[in-house]
Coordinates of C-alpha atoms in Angstrom, one line a residue:
X1 CA 95.9 111.3 67.9
X2 CA 98.4 109.0 69.2
X3 CA 100.2 108.8 72.0
X4 CA 104.1 109.9 71.9
X5 CA 106.3 106.9 72.7
X6 CA 106.5 107.4 76.4
X7 CA 110.3 108.4 77.8
X8 CA 112.1 105.9 79.1
X9 CA 112.6 106.0 83.0
X10 CA 116.7 105.6 84.7
X11 CA 117.0 102.6 87.0
X12 CA 117.0 105.4 89.5
X13 CA 113.8 106.8 88.4
X14 CA 112.2 103.6 88.4
X15 CA 112.5 102.0 91.8
X16 CA 112.4 105.6 93.7
X17 CA 109.3 105.2 92.0
X18 CA 108.4 101.6 92.9
X19 CA 109.0 102.0 96.5
X20 CA 106.2 104.2 97.0
X21 CA 103.8 101.5 94.5
X22 CA 105.1 98.8 97.0
X23 CA 104.5 100.4 100.2
X24 CA 101.1 100.6 98.4
X25 CA 101.0 97.2 97.9
X26 CA 101.8 96.2 101.7
X27 CA 99.5 97.8 102.5
X28 CA 96.7 96.3 100.7
X29 CA 97.9 93.0 100.9
X30 CA 99.0 92.9 104.3
X31 CA 95.3 94.6 105.7
X32 CA 94.1 91.4 104.2
X33 CA 96.3 88.5 105.7
X34 CA 96.2 90.4 108.8
X35 CA 92.6 90.2 109.3
X36 CA 92.8 86.5 108.0
X37 CA 94.9 85.2 111.3
X38 CA 92.8 87.0 113.3
X39 CA 88.8 86.4 112.2
X40 CA 88.5 83.9 114.0
X41 CA 89.2 85.2 117.0
X42 CA 87.1 88.9 116.2
X43 CA 84.0 86.8 114.3
X44 CA 83.6 84.9 117.9
X45 CA 83.7 88.1 120.6
X46 CA 81.7 89.5 117.6
X47 CA 79.6 86.0 118.6
X48 CA 79.1 85.8 115.1
X49 CA 78.1 82.6 112.5
X50 CA 80.1 80.9 110.0
X51 CA 78.0 82.1 107.6
X52 CA 79.2 85.7 108.7
X53 CA 83.0 84.9 109.0
X54 CA 82.6 84.0 105.3
X55 CA 80.6 87.1 104.4
X56 CA 83.7 89.3 106.5
X57 CA 86.0 87.8 103.2
X58 CA 83.5 87.7 100.6
X59 CA 82.5 91.5 101.1
X60 CA 85.9 93.4 100.7
X61 CA 86.2 90.8 97.6
X62 CA 82.9 91.4 96.2
X63 CA 83.3 95.2 96.1
X64 CA 87.2 94.8 95.1
X65 CA 85.9 93.3 92.2
X66 CA 82.9 95.2 90.9
X67 CA 85.9 98.1 91.2
X68 CA 88.5 96.9 89.9
X69 CA 87.8 97.0 85.7
X70 CA 86.2 100.4 86.6
X71 CA 89.4 101.7 88.3
X72 CA 91.8 99.9 85.5
X73 CA 89.2 102.0 83.1
X74 CA 89.7 105.5 84.5
X75 CA 93.3 104.4 85.1
X76 CA 93.5 105.4 80.4
X77 CA 91.9 108.1 80.4
X78 CA 92.8 110.1 84.2
X79 CA 96.2 110.6 86.1
X80 CA 97.0 107.8 87.5
X81 CA 99.2 108.7 90.2
X82 CA 95.9 110.9 91.7
X83 CA 94.0 107.9 91.3
X84 CA 96.6 105.5 92.8
X85 CA 95.8 108.1 96.1
X86 CA 91.8 108.0 96.6
X87 CA 91.9 104.8 96.4
X88 CA 94.5 104.6 99.4
X89 CA 92.4 107.6 101.0
X90 CA 88.8 105.2 100.6
X91 CA 91.5 102.3 102.7
X92 CA 92.2 104.2 105.1
X93 CA 88.6 105.6 105.9
X94 CA 87.7 101.6 105.5
X95 CA 89.9 100.9 108.4
X96 CA 89.1 103.5 110.8
X97 CA 85.3 102.0 110.2
X98 CA 85.7 98.6 109.9
X99 CA 88.2 99.6 113.7
X100 CA 85.2 101.2 115.1
X101 CA 82.4 98.5 114.8
X102 CA 80.5 96.9 117.4
X103 CA 78.5 93.8 115.5
X104 CA 79.6 91.3 112.4
X105 CA 77.2 93.3 110.2
X106 CA 79.0 96.3 110.6
X107 CA 82.1 95.3 110.4
X108 CA 80.9 93.4 107.1
X109 CA 79.7 96.8 105.6
X110 CA 83.0 98.4 106.6
X111 CA 85.1 95.9 104.8
X112 CA 82.9 95.9 102.0
X113 CA 83.3 99.8 101.9
X114 CA 87.4 99.4 102.5
X115 CA 86.7 96.4 99.3
X116 CA 86.7 99.8 97.3
X117 CA 90.2 101.7 97.8
X118 CA 91.9 97.8 98.4
X119 CA 90.5 97.2 94.3
X120 CA 91.7 100.3 93.5
X121 CA 94.9 100.0 94.6
X122 CA 95.6 96.1 93.0
X123 CA 94.5 96.9 90.0
X124 CA 96.1 100.6 90.1
X125 CA 99.6 99.6 90.6
X126 CA 100.0 96.8 88.1
X127 CA 98.9 99.6 85.9
X128 CA 101.8 102.0 86.6
X129 CA 104.3 99.4 86.9
X130 CA 103.3 98.5 82.7
X131 CA 103.2 102.4 82.4
X132 CA 106.9 102.5 83.4
X133 CA 108.1 99.2 82.3
X134 CA 108.8 97.7 78.9
X135 CA 107.5 93.8 79.4
X136 CA 110.5 92.3 79.0
X137 CA 112.0 93.6 81.8
X138 CA 109.3 93.9 84.0
X139 CA 109.7 90.2 84.7
X140 CA 112.9 91.6 86.9
X141 CA 110.5 94.0 89.4
X142 CA 108.1 91.4 89.3
X143 CA 110.6 89.8 91.9
X144 CA 110.0 93.1 94.2
X145 CA 106.5 92.3 94.3
X146 CA 106.9 89.3 94.8
X147 CA 109.3 90.2 97.6
X148 CA 106.7 92.8 98.9
X149 CA 103.8 89.8 98.2
X150 CA 105.7 87.9 100.6
X151 CA 106.5 90.2 103.2
X152 CA 103.0 91.3 103.3
X153 CA 101.4 87.6 103.8
X154 CA 104.2 86.4 105.9
X155 CA 104.2 89.3 108.3
X156 CA 100.8 89.8 108.4
X157 CA 99.5 86.5 109.8
X158 CA 101.6 86.6 112.1
X159 CA 100.8 90.5 113.2
X160 CA 96.8 90.0 113.3
X161 CA 97.6 87.1 115.8
X162 CA 100.4 88.6 117.4
X163 CA 97.6 91.9 118.1
X164 CA 95.0 89.6 118.8
X165 CA 96.8 87.8 121.3
X166 CA 98.1 91.1 122.9
X167 CA 95.6 92.1 125.1
X168 CA 96.1 95.8 125.4
X169 CA 95.9 95.6 121.7
X170 CA 93.4 93.9 120.4
X171 CA 91.4 93.1 117.8
X172 CA 90.6 96.7 116.3
X173 CA 93.8 97.1 115.5
X174 CA 94.1 94.7 112.6
X175 CA 92.6 97.0 111.6
X176 CA 94.0 100.5 112.4
X177 CA 97.5 99.4 112.3
X178 CA 98.1 99.8 108.7
X179 CA 96.8 104.0 108.3
X180 CA 100.6 105.3 110.0
X181 CA 101.6 103.4 106.5
X182 CA 99.0 104.0 103.8
X183 CA 99.7 108.0 105.2
X184 CA 103.3 107.3 104.4
X185 CA 102.9 105.3 101.0
X186 CA 100.8 108.8 100.6
X187 CA 103.6 111.2 101.1
X188 CA 106.1 109.2 98.9
X189 CA 104.8 108.4 96.2
X190 CA 103.6 112.3 96.3
X191 CA 107.5 112.8 95.8
X192 CA 108.2 110.2 93.0
X193 CA 105.8 108.6 90.9
X194 CA 105.4 111.1 87.9
X195 CA 103.9 109.6 84.7
X196 CA 102.0 111.2 82.0
X197 CA 98.9 111.8 82.2
X198 CA 97.6 111.3 78.3
X199 CA 94.1 113.5 78.3
X200 CA 91.0 112.8 76.2
X201 CA 88.4 114.5 74.5
X202 CA 84.4 113.7 74.8
X203 CA 85.2 110.6 77.8
X204 CA 82.6 108.4 78.5
X205 CA 82.4 106.1 81.6
X206 CA 80.3 102.7 81.7
X207 CA 78.3 103.2 84.8
X208 CA 76.0 101.3 83.9
X209 CA 78.0 98.3 82.6
X210 CA 80.5 98.2 86.3
X211 CA 76.8 98.7 87.9
X212 CA 75.3 95.8 86.3
X213 CA 78.8 93.4 86.5
X214 CA 78.7 94.0 89.7
X215 CA 74.7 93.0 90.6
X216 CA 74.8 90.3 88.9
X217 CA 78.0 88.7 90.6
X218 CA 76.8 89.6 93.8
X219 CA 72.9 88.4 93.6
X220 CA 75.0 84.4 92.4
X221 CA 77.4 85.1 95.5
X222 CA 74.3 85.6 97.9
X223 CA 72.6 83.0 96.7
X224 CA 75.7 80.6 97.4
X225 CA 75.8 81.9 100.5
X226 CA 72.2 80.3 101.7
X227 CA 71.4 77.7 99.0
X228 CA 71.5 74.0 100.6
X229 CA 70.7 75.5 104.3
X230 CA 67.9 78.4 104.2
X231 CA 66.9 77.1 101.3
X232 CA 66.9 74.7 98.8
X233 CA 68.7 74.0 95.3
X234 CA 65.4 73.9 93.3
X235 CA 63.0 76.2 94.8
X236 CA 61.6 79.3 94.3
X237 CA 64.3 80.9 95.6
X238 CA 66.9 79.4 93.9
X239 CA 65.7 79.9 90.7
X240 CA 64.5 83.8 91.4
X241 CA 67.9 84.6 92.3
X242 CA 69.9 82.2 89.9
X243 CA 68.2 83.5 87.1
X244 CA 68.8 87.7 88.5
X245 CA 72.0 87.1 88.2
X246 CA 72.2 85.8 85.4
X247 CA 70.3 87.5 83.8
X248 CA 71.9 90.8 85.1
X249 CA 75.2 89.6 83.8
X250 CA 73.9 88.6 80.0
X251 CA 72.6 92.8 80.3
X252 CA 75.5 93.3 80.9
X253 CA 77.7 91.6 78.5
X254 CA 75.0 93.6 76.1
X255 CA 75.9 97.1 77.5
X256 CA 80.2 96.2 77.5
X257 CA 79.7 95.1 73.5
X258 CA 77.8 99.0 72.9
X259 CA 79.1 101.0 75.3
X260 CA 81.9 103.7 74.0
X261 CA 84.4 103.2 77.3
X262 CA 83.4 99.3 77.9
X263 CA 84.9 98.8 81.6
X264 CA 85.5 94.9 80.1
X265 CA 86.1 95.6 76.6
X266 CA 84.8 92.5 75.1
X267 CA 87.4 92.7 72.1
X268 CA 90.8 92.4 74.5
X269 CA 88.9 89.7 76.2
X270 CA 88.6 87.7 73.2
X271 CA 92.3 87.5 72.2
X272 CA 92.7 83.9 72.9
X273 CA 95.8 85.2 75.5
X274 CA 93.4 87.2 77.2
X275 CA 90.7 84.9 77.7
X276 CA 93.0 81.5 78.6
X277 CA 94.8 84.1 81.5
X278 CA 91.3 85.1 82.8
X279 CA 90.7 81.1 83.4
X280 CA 94.0 80.5 85.3
X281 CA 93.2 84.1 87.4
X282 CA 90.5 82.3 87.7
X283 CA 91.1 79.3 89.3
X284 CA 94.8 81.3 90.7
X285 CA 92.2 83.3 92.9
X286 CA 90.9 81.1 94.6
X287 CA 94.0 79.3 95.5
X288 CA 95.0 82.8 97.1
X289 CA 92.1 83.2 99.2
X290 CA 90.8 79.8 99.6
X291 CA 94.4 79.6 101.1
X292 CA 94.9 82.0 103.9
X293 CA 91.5 82.3 104.6
X294 CA 90.3 79.0 105.0
X295 CA 94.2 77.7 106.6
X296 CA 94.1 80.1 109.2
X297 CA 90.3 78.9 110.3
X298 CA 92.0 75.4 110.4
X299 CA 95.1 76.2 112.6
X300 CA 92.9 77.7 115.1
X301 CA 89.6 76.1 115.6
X302 CA 90.8 72.8 113.7
X303 CA 93.6 72.0 115.7
X304 CA 93.7 74.8 118.4
X305 CA 96.7 76.6 118.1
X306 CA 96.7 80.3 118.7
X307 CA 96.1 82.9 116.5
X308 CA 100.1 83.6 116.6
X309 CA 101.0 80.2 116.1
X310 CA 98.4 80.0 112.9
X311 CA 100.3 83.0 111.3
X312 CA 103.9 80.7 112.1
X313 CA 102.4 77.8 111.0
X314 CA 101.2 79.9 107.3
X315 CA 104.5 81.0 106.7
X316 CA 105.9 77.8 104.7
X317 CA 102.9 79.0 102.0
X318 CA 103.9 82.7 102.3
X319 CA 107.5 81.6 102.0
X320 CA 107.1 79.8 98.5
X321 CA 104.8 82.1 97.3
X322 CA 107.5 85.5 97.8
X323 CA 110.7 82.9 96.7
X324 CA 108.3 81.0 93.4
X325 CA 107.5 85.3 91.9
X326 CA 110.9 86.4 92.8
X327 CA 113.5 83.3 91.2
X328 CA 110.8 82.9 88.2
X329 CA 110.5 87.5 87.3
X330 CA 114.3 86.8 86.8
X331 CA 114.2 84.1 84.7
X332 CA 111.3 85.3 82.5
X333 CA 113.6 88.6 82.2
X334 CA 116.5 86.9 81.4
X335 CA 114.6 83.9 78.9
X336 CA 111.9 86.3 77.6
X337 CA 109.4 83.4 77.3
X338 CA 106.2 83.0 79.9
X339 CA 104.6 79.7 78.9
X340 CA 106.8 77.5 80.4
X341 CA 106.7 79.1 84.0
X342 CA 102.7 80.0 84.3
X343 CA 102.6 75.9 83.2
X344 CA 104.7 74.7 86.0
X345 CA 102.8 76.9 88.2
X346 CA 99.6 75.8 87.4
X347 CA 100.7 72.3 87.8
X348 CA 102.3 73.0 91.1
X349 CA 99.4 74.0 92.8
X350 CA 96.9 71.3 92.0
X351 CA 99.7 69.3 94.0
X352 CA 99.5 71.4 96.5
X353 CA 95.3 71.5 96.3
X354 CA 95.9 67.6 96.0
X355 CA 97.9 67.8 99.6
X356 CA 96.0 69.7 101.4
X357 CA 92.3 68.2 99.9
X358 CA 93.6 64.6 103.0
X359 CA 93.7 67.7 105.9
X360 CA 91.7 66.3 109.4
X361 CA 92.5 67.5 112.4
X362 CA 95.0 65.7 113.6
X363 CA 97.3 65.5 110.0
X364 CA 101.1 66.1 110.9
X365 CA 101.9 69.6 111.0
X366 CA 105.0 68.8 108.5
X367 CA 102.4 67.5 105.7
X368 CA 100.3 70.4 106.0
X369 CA 104.0 72.7 105.5
X370 CA 105.0 71.0 102.2
X371 CA 101.5 70.8 100.9
X372 CA 100.4 74.4 101.6
X373 CA 104.4 75.3 100.4
X374 CA 103.5 74.0 97.4
X375 CA 100.6 75.6 96.6
X376 CA 102.2 79.5 97.7
X377 CA 104.4 78.2 94.9
X378 CA 102.6 77.8 92.7
X379 CA 100.2 81.0 93.0
X380 CA 103.9 82.3 93.1
X381 CA 105.1 81.3 89.5
X382 CA 101.7 82.0 88.0
X383 CA 99.7 85.3 89.7
X384 CA 101.7 87.7 88.7
X385 CA 103.0 86.2 85.1
X386 CA 99.2 85.3 83.7
X387 CA 98.9 89.7 84.0
X388 CA 102.2 90.1 82.4
X389 CA 101.6 87.5 79.4
X390 CA 98.2 89.6 79.1
X391 CA 100.4 93.2 78.6
X392 CA 102.7 92.4 76.4
X393 CA 99.8 91.6 74.0
X394 CA 98.4 95.4 74.5
X395 CA 98.9 98.6 73.3
X396 CA 99.8 101.5 76.6
X397 CA 96.6 103.0 75.6
X398 CA 95.1 99.9 76.8
X399 CA 97.0 98.5 79.9
X400 CA 94.6 99.5 81.9
X401 CA 91.4 98.1 81.3
X402 CA 93.6 94.6 80.2
X403 CA 95.4 95.2 83.4
X404 CA 92.4 95.5 85.4
X405 CA 90.9 92.7 83.5
X406 CA 92.8 90.0 84.5
X407 CA 93.0 92.0 87.8
X408 CA 88.8 91.5 88.0
X409 CA 88.2 87.9 87.3
X410 CA 91.1 86.6 90.1
X411 CA 89.5 88.4 92.3
X412 CA 86.4 87.1 91.2
X413 CA 87.7 83.6 91.3
X414 CA 88.7 84.1 94.9
X415 CA 85.1 86.1 96.1
X416 CA 83.3 82.8 93.9
X417 CA 85.7 80.8 95.9
X418 CA 85.6 81.8 99.1
X419 CA 82.0 82.1 99.3
X420 CA 81.1 78.5 97.6
X421 CA 83.6 77.2 100.1
X422 CA 82.7 78.9 103.2
X423 CA 79.2 77.2 102.6
X424 CA 80.5 73.8 102.2
X425 CA 82.4 74.6 105.0
X426 CA 79.6 75.9 106.5
X427 CA 77.6 73.2 105.9
X428 CA 79.8 70.5 106.1
X429 CA 80.5 71.6 110.3
X430 CA 77.3 71.5 110.7
X431 CA 76.3 67.7 109.6
X432 CA 79.4 66.6 111.7
X433 CA 78.6 68.3 114.7
X434 CA 75.1 67.4 114.1
X435 CA 76.2 63.6 113.5
X436 CA 78.6 63.7 117.1
X437 CA 76.1 65.5 119.2
X438 CA 73.5 62.6 118.6
X439 CA 76.2 60.0 119.2
X440 CA 76.7 61.7 122.6
X441 CA 73.4 61.9 122.7
X442 CA 73.1 65.5 122.5
X443 CA 69.9 67.1 120.4
X444 CA 71.6 70.5 118.5
X445 CA 70.3 73.6 118.4
X446 CA 71.1 74.4 115.1
X447 CA 72.4 77.5 116.2
X448 CA 69.5 79.1 117.6
X449 CA 71.4 79.1 121.2
X450 CA 73.1 82.4 121.4
X451 CA 76.5 81.4 121.5
X452 CA 78.8 80.6 118.1
X453 CA 80.4 78.0 117.5
X454 CA 83.2 79.8 116.7
X455 CA 83.6 81.3 119.8
X456 CA 85.7 78.4 122.2
X457 CA 85.7 79.8 125.0
X458 CA 82.3 79.5 125.7
X459 CA 81.6 76.1 124.6
X460 CA 81.9 73.2 127.8
X461 CA 85.2 71.3 127.1
X462 CA 83.1 68.1 124.6
X463 CA 81.8 70.2 123.0
X464 CA 84.5 72.2 122.3
X465 CA 86.4 69.0 120.6
X466 CA 83.3 68.2 118.7
X467 CA 83.3 71.5 117.0
X468 CA 86.8 71.2 116.0
X469 CA 86.9 67.4 115.1
X470 CA 84.5 69.0 112.4
X471 CA 86.4 72.3 111.2
X472 CA 89.3 69.5 111.4
X473 CA 87.5 67.5 109.0
X474 CA 85.9 69.4 106.9
X475 CA 89.1 71.4 105.6
X476 CA 89.9 68.6 103.6
X477 CA 87.1 68.4 101.3
X478 CA 87.4 72.1 100.4
X479 CA 90.3 71.7 99.1
X480 CA 90.0 69.1 97.3
X481 CA 87.1 71.2 96.0
X482 CA 90.3 74.1 95.4
X483 CA 92.5 70.8 93.2
X484 CA 89.8 69.9 90.6
X485 CA 88.9 74.0 90.0
X486 CA 93.1 74.4 89.6
X487 CA 93.1 71.8 86.5
X488 CA 91.6 74.6 84.7
X489 CA 94.1 76.4 85.3
X490 CA 96.3 74.1 84.4
X491 CA 94.0 73.7 81.3
X492 CA 94.8 76.9 80.2
X493 CA 97.8 77.7 80.6
X494 CA 99.0 74.5 78.5
X495 CA 96.8 76.0 75.8
X496 CA 98.2 79.8 76.3
X497 CA 100.5 80.5 72.3
X498 CA 104.0 80.9 73.3
X499 CA 105.5 84.9 72.8
X500 CA 108.6 86.1 73.7
X501 CA 108.0 89.6 75.7
X502 CA 108.4 93.4 73.6
X503 CA 111.8 95.1 75.1
X504 CA 109.4 98.6 75.1
X505 CA 106.6 99.9 77.0
X506 CA 104.4 100.4 74.0
X507 CA 103.5 97.8 70.9
X508 CA 104.9 99.1 68.0
X509 CA 103.2 101.7 66.0
X510 CA 100.7 100.5 64.0
X511 CA 99.2 102.3 61.7
X512 CA 96.0 100.4 61.2
X513 CA 95.2 101.1 64.5
X514 CA 94.4 104.6 63.9
X515 CA 91.2 105.1 61.9
X516 CA 89.7 102.7 65.8
X517 CA 90.9 105.0 68.1
X518 CA 89.3 107.8 65.8
X519 CA 86.2 105.8 65.4
X520 CA 85.9 105.0 69.0
X521 CA 85.4 108.8 69.6

């Protein structure tokens, strides 16, 4: 049975509904950016390691990534409004738990739980907007999304820095501060968001497929974090973990190909536009997450700036993201063409990473600022528009699965990026510190001294200098890796098929599609 074409909403109705959705998005994004600047202080005070530093971020991204397709699929079957509200509640509970943790292990677990809510929010906001606004007009409203992303990414690092630098607050408020905003978003959404609920009979959720995807990705990421430090590349641990990850993902693909309601619909993924957007999203995901995570650490550990100063120093990247997203969104609405902006964005991203690839512990700040501006502009022009390109090719009934699939791979790119780059950074920092200490006639403790290298205040001045040089010089190398990966995004963008954005919420009626829908049931 075909669903009626949704009633066209007025600009005022769209803006009222959008207000609550933007509040939700601000909460989810700012929770990551606040923590990114504060994390060196948090891990230092909890006496954590570089690997644990990486996993506080990776755990959140991993659960957000694994749950994104499931949230999107549920949005195609049940109330989008209710699901957004459920995701907010999960996020709030996770924030409370994270703020009460006593060690890094508890913090990693709490952030993993919080990631479930964040994944739902980030996927479902896109789905709700797609259900309200035709693709041709969506570029105009994507400008508002870009503005909120810019505000969250500019205000977040500053707030995180101020919180940990304010003695009577402390780092725990980095998690508590978003709770009242999330509750306000719940109230606003209840009053303003009104979307039709298209109920279907005999609905089946592919929990097995979602579990296999999550398990396969998790095993691979755990291997990335510990290979070459805890065990060798050619070891039984490597063969066991990589083999298990590949088998689990192969089983997931098998299950998805036969599931009645797959969480990642393979027919959509096999479409040219979607497949290329997935490749581009992997590169953009690495940029978006890797940049914010490791630049904050670079400024604080490698350059010796306070958390507040580190937040201020990341403003060029956030300004580039907000400005490019807003301008590109309006131009896309005016022209109806999306490919030129995605191509320009990915090329700009490569240029920004190329600039950051030469960072060391005394690179001029004006140079770092220009490179960050380019990275931000590249992300702003490409991130939202890759989702929009896919949404333009699918019908309304599949908008949740399609949107969440792109969000899934973008988040997966970020998760893999943070994990891989964090492992590379940890290895290079350890090697650099060992070399420097040997030159000073000091034997490295190998991390067994009981004091974290990130807890600089507990280290002698000479050792502090060694740590700063190690982190400052190692950061450029991870952005060199990012540059080569971002080239894949350029290739994918260039290969995308040019198309005009449609002016209706749903695709034009296609009678041939009806038997397929009935068969799927």
